């Protein structure tokens, strides 16, 4: 069965420090990969996506992610976090052409001054 | 261009009541889906539709019904609400570029 794992439930990072959120998936073929961000009480905003091609993907708000097929990973990174990056982040995997998304449990990011 | 519109935004139901969560899109996307979000569990697929007249079950379909009579609308029905259905519900559409989510409906069943 397909699965998506975000190993870190909660991460605390200082403003200006770098951030890396981990995502691992289990799926037989190359999936479609997404990262979403959700602020409290809000909907989901797409940060970036990977369908094919260059394995380093640039997204909005200064985020990037790298697809590593050998590690079945799609980790999200930001070189320098801002207080406004405090939110919950979800990795999602689309596993067929009709894209039934499977989500990870999410990682809550807290940014300290 | 409103994208994906969900109504209502908030709802409180008593156990056993029924209600319909509405989802409408103006992007002419064939694929639509419903997810529920619970703390620590991410979003889980309830039902999905690949076009008008075609629906199928997702990961957690029990207690929910759907129908798709038009491309634009994909309502989610709770026939007899249970406290376990307290959640935030998101509707989404998909095209070749990815997914568009609605802003969600927060449902509390007491």
Tab-separated table of C-alpha atoms in Angstrom:
chain	number	residue	atom	x	y	z
A	1	UNK	CA	0.000	0.000	0.000
A	2	UNK	CA	1.136	3.524	-0.716
A	3	UNK	CA	2.184	5.672	2.196
A	4	UNK	CA	3.625	9.084	2.898
A	5	UNK	CA	5.718	9.704	5.989
A	6	UNK	CA	6.669	13.011	7.505
A	7	UNK	CA	8.940	11.913	10.351
A	8	UNK	CA	8.917	15.231	12.194
A	9	UNK	CA	5.636	16.160	13.847
A	10	UNK	CA	6.960	19.427	15.198
A	11	UNK	CA	10.018	21.559	14.371
A	12	UNK	CA	11.166	24.725	16.098
A	13	UNK	CA	13.534	26.977	14.194
A	14	UNK	CA	14.982	30.417	14.843
A	15	UNK	CA	14.141	33.241	12.481
A	16	UNK	CA	16.879	33.497	9.873
A	17	UNK	CA	17.972	29.898	10.279
A	18	UNK	CA	17.598	27.264	7.607
A	19	UNK	CA	14.725	24.806	7.542
A	20	UNK	CA	14.425	21.303	6.142
A	21	UNK	CA	11.267	19.236	6.297
A	22	UNK	CA	11.460	15.576	5.465
A	23	UNK	CA	9.063	13.539	3.367
A	24	UNK	CA	9.368	9.896	2.408
A	25	UNK	CA	6.934	7.937	0.308
A	26	UNK	CA	6.273	4.371	-0.600
A	27	UNK	CA	5.071	3.814	-4.131
A	28	UNK	CA	6.075	1.522	-6.979
A	29	UNK	CA	6.323	4.073	-9.769
A	30	UNK	CA	7.415	7.692	-9.954
A	31	UNK	CA	4.688	9.663	-8.233
A	32	UNK	CA	3.541	13.223	-8.517
A	33	UNK	CA	4.855	15.082	-5.459
A	34	UNK	CA	3.550	18.163	-3.724
A	35	UNK	CA	4.220	20.345	-0.727
A	36	UNK	CA	1.402	22.397	0.774
A	37	UNK	CA	1.370	24.913	3.597
A	38	UNK	CA	-1.549	25.645	5.896
A	39	UNK	CA	-1.764	28.582	8.268
A	40	UNK	CA	-4.118	28.251	11.262
A	41	UNK	CA	-7.750	28.217	10.209
A	42	UNK	CA	-6.837	28.524	6.568
A	43	UNK	CA	-6.928	26.319	3.508
A	44	UNK	CA	-4.057	24.669	1.712
A	45	UNK	CA	-1.619	26.652	-0.355
A	46	UNK	CA	0.595	24.917	-2.885
A	47	UNK	CA	4.282	25.624	-2.328
A	48	UNK	CA	5.690	23.526	-5.141
A	49	UNK	CA	5.210	20.356	-7.141
A	50	UNK	CA	7.225	17.771	-8.994
A	51	UNK	CA	5.855	15.885	-11.974
A	52	UNK	CA	9.012	15.082	-13.964
A	53	UNK	CA	12.286	16.569	-15.171
A	54	UNK	CA	14.711	18.505	-12.990
A	55	UNK	CA	14.689	16.936	-9.561
A	56	UNK	CA	15.323	20.253	-7.783
A	57	UNK	CA	12.100	22.212	-7.782
A	58	UNK	CA	11.688	25.860	-6.916
A	59	UNK	CA	8.511	27.055	-5.311
A	60	UNK	CA	6.920	30.126	-3.847
A	61	UNK	CA	8.049	32.013	-0.737
A	62	UNK	CA	11.674	30.963	-1.270
A	63	UNK	CA	11.082	27.237	-0.791
A	64	UNK	CA	12.690	24.476	-2.802
A	65	UNK	CA	12.457	20.683	-2.745
A	66	UNK	CA	14.569	17.886	-4.114
A	67	UNK	CA	13.239	14.602	-5.422
A	68	UNK	CA	15.588	11.702	-4.702
A	69	UNK	CA	14.330	8.560	-6.343
A	70	UNK	CA	16.910	6.306	-4.675
A	71	UNK	CA	15.764	7.463	-1.241
A	72	UNK	CA	12.047	7.829	-2.086
A	73	UNK	CA	12.240	11.293	-0.607
A	74	UNK	CA	11.029	14.778	-1.428
A	75	UNK	CA	12.441	17.061	1.258
A	76	UNK	CA	11.488	20.717	1.503
A	77	UNK	CA	14.065	23.386	2.278
A	78	UNK	CA	14.315	27.086	2.898
A	79	UNK	CA	17.661	28.818	3.461
A	80	UNK	CA	16.399	31.487	5.855
A	81	UNK	CA	13.018	31.314	7.546
A	82	UNK	CA	10.810	34.262	8.342
A	83	UNK	CA	8.316	34.520	11.203
A	84	UNK	CA	5.542	34.258	8.602
A	85	UNK	CA	6.709	30.730	7.726
A	86	UNK	CA	5.216	29.430	10.969
A	87	UNK	CA	2.516	27.036	9.787
A	88	UNK	CA	1.791	23.389	9.171
A	89	UNK	CA	3.375	21.772	6.131
A	90	UNK	CA	2.036	18.781	4.290
A	91	UNK	CA	3.737	16.525	1.802
A	92	UNK	CA	1.397	14.820	-0.657
A	93	UNK	CA	1.806	12.144	-3.276
A	94	UNK	CA	-0.383	11.599	-6.320
A	95	UNK	CA	-0.285	7.951	-7.206
A	96	UNK	CA	-2.148	7.624	-10.508
A	97	UNK	CA	-3.223	9.711	-13.434
A	98	UNK	CA	-6.378	10.815	-11.658
A	99	UNK	CA	-4.272	11.962	-8.774
A	100	UNK	CA	-5.859	10.649	-5.657
A	101	UNK	CA	-3.620	12.480	-3.259
A	102	UNK	CA	-2.169	10.753	-0.245
A	103	UNK	CA	-1.046	13.166	2.436
A	104	UNK	CA	1.507	12.906	5.158
A	105	UNK	CA	0.455	13.684	8.721
A	106	UNK	CA	2.023	17.120	8.550
A	107	UNK	CA	4.886	18.954	10.253
A	108	UNK	CA	4.148	21.912	12.485
A	109	UNK	CA	6.809	24.616	12.183
A	110	UNK	CA	7.305	27.124	14.971
A	111	UNK	CA	9.569	30.120	14.334
A	112	UNK	CA	11.213	31.770	17.348
A	113	UNK	CA	12.683	35.295	17.401
B	1	UNK	CA	-13.059	33.470	-11.249
B	2	UNK	CA	-13.906	32.032	-7.830
B	3	UNK	CA	-12.034	28.710	-8.186
B	4	UNK	CA	-13.444	26.232	-5.665
B	5	UNK	CA	-16.215	27.465	-3.370
B	6	UNK	CA	-17.282	25.548	-0.291
B	7	UNK	CA	-20.340	26.289	1.801
B	8	UNK	CA	-20.958	26.579	4.651
B	9	UNK	CA	-17.679	27.563	6.298
B	10	UNK	CA	-18.821	26.429	9.733
B	11	UNK	CA	-21.563	24.060	10.856
B	12	UNK	CA	-22.668	22.474	14.111
B	13	UNK	CA	-24.845	19.388	13.890
B	14	UNK	CA	-26.517	17.187	16.444
B	15	UNK	CA	-25.863	13.463	16.310
B	16	UNK	CA	-28.214	11.842	13.824
B	17	UNK	CA	-28.899	14.966	11.795
B	18	UNK	CA	-28.232	15.062	8.095
B	19	UNK	CA	-26.663	17.775	6.004
B	20	UNK	CA	-24.986	18.477	2.702
B	21	UNK	CA	-21.649	20.186	2.279
B	22	UNK	CA	-21.576	22.080	-0.968
B	23	UNK	CA	-18.654	22.346	-3.376
B	24	UNK	CA	-18.779	24.315	-6.605
B	25	UNK	CA	-16.064	25.060	-9.141
B	26	UNK	CA	-15.924	27.338	-12.151
B	27	UNK	CA	-12.794	25.962	-13.788
B	28	UNK	CA	-14.454	23.174	-15.791
B	29	UNK	CA	-12.225	20.559	-14.169
B	30	UNK	CA	-13.394	17.000	-14.584
B	31	UNK	CA	-11.756	15.644	-11.457
B	32	UNK	CA	-13.153	16.598	-8.028
B	33	UNK	CA	-12.613	15.114	-4.610
B	34	UNK	CA	-13.461	15.450	-0.924
B	35	UNK	CA	-10.971	15.169	1.920
B	36	UNK	CA	-11.301	15.345	5.658
B	37	UNK	CA	-8.568	16.748	7.868
B	38	UNK	CA	-8.041	15.530	11.399
B	39	UNK	CA	-5.203	16.466	13.770
B	40	UNK	CA	-2.136	14.299	13.328
B	41	UNK	CA	-3.588	12.487	10.326
B	42	UNK	CA	-3.180	14.899	7.457
B	43	UNK	CA	-5.924	14.858	4.848
B	44	UNK	CA	-7.697	11.672	3.898
B	45	UNK	CA	-9.678	11.074	0.731
B	46	UNK	CA	-13.399	10.445	1.264
B	47	UNK	CA	-14.844	10.274	-2.260
B	48	UNK	CA	-13.813	11.416	-5.683
B	49	UNK	CA	-15.287	11.916	-9.123
B	50	UNK	CA	-13.635	11.759	-12.536
B	51	UNK	CA	-16.548	13.434	-14.287
B	52	UNK	CA	-20.274	14.029	-14.217
B	53	UNK	CA	-22.117	10.837	-13.332
B	54	UNK	CA	-18.972	9.030	-12.114
B	55	UNK	CA	-17.981	8.737	-8.472
B	56	UNK	CA	-15.903	6.353	-6.427
B	57	UNK	CA	-14.823	5.758	-2.857
B	58	UNK	CA	-11.621	6.939	-1.320
B	59	UNK	CA	-9.878	5.914	1.860
B	60	UNK	CA	-12.608	6.835	4.384
B	61	UNK	CA	-16.014	6.728	2.628
B	62	UNK	CA	-18.222	5.297	5.402
B	63	UNK	CA	-20.975	7.642	6.511
B	64	UNK	CA	-20.728	9.848	3.437
B	65	UNK	CA	-22.525	9.903	0.091
B	66	UNK	CA	-21.742	11.851	-3.041
B	67	UNK	CA	-23.211	12.419	-6.467
B	68	UNK	CA	-22.032	14.371	-9.504
B	69	UNK	CA	-24.844	15.514	-11.749
B	70	UNK	CA	-22.900	18.418	-13.256
B	71	UNK	CA	-19.260	19.242	-13.855
B	72	UNK	CA	-19.517	22.250	-11.553
B	73	UNK	CA	-20.957	20.728	-8.383
B	74	UNK	CA	-19.872	17.890	-6.112
B	75	UNK	CA	-21.892	17.844	-2.860
B	76	UNK	CA	-20.982	15.669	0.104
B	77	UNK	CA	-23.881	14.280	2.136
B	78	UNK	CA	-23.850	13.143	5.728
B	79	UNK	CA	-26.988	11.032	6.183
B	80	UNK	CA	-26.775	10.576	9.954
B	81	UNK	CA	-24.037	12.624	11.545
B	82	UNK	CA	-21.823	11.071	14.203
B	83	UNK	CA	-19.298	12.730	16.546
B	84	UNK	CA	-16.540	10.885	14.667
B	85	UNK	CA	-17.368	13.041	11.648
B	86	UNK	CA	-16.259	16.174	13.455
B	87	UNK	CA	-13.538	17.419	11.148
B	88	UNK	CA	-12.522	19.991	8.598
B	89	UNK	CA	-13.635	19.087	5.109
B	90	UNK	CA	-11.897	20.191	1.941
B	91	UNK	CA	-13.085	19.942	-1.614
B	92	UNK	CA	-10.519	19.908	-4.414
B	93	UNK	CA	-10.393	19.926	-8.197
B	94	UNK	CA	-7.576	18.748	-10.403
B	95	UNK	CA	-6.237	19.479	-13.830
B	96	UNK	CA	-2.946	18.694	-15.524
B	97	UNK	CA	-1.233	21.443	-13.550
B	98	UNK	CA	-2.239	20.186	-10.136
B	99	UNK	CA	-4.897	20.669	-7.509
B	100	UNK	CA	-7.023	23.553	-6.317
B	101	UNK	CA	-8.494	23.332	-2.829
B	102	UNK	CA	-11.473	25.114	-1.379
B	103	UNK	CA	-11.179	27.021	1.870
B	104	UNK	CA	-12.801	24.251	3.888
B	105	UNK	CA	-15.877	23.558	6.017
B	106	UNK	CA	-15.384	23.125	9.756
B	107	UNK	CA	-18.006	20.658	10.999
B	108	UNK	CA	-18.713	19.864	14.620
B	109	UNK	CA	-21.086	17.054	15.558
B	110	UNK	CA	-22.332	17.165	19.145
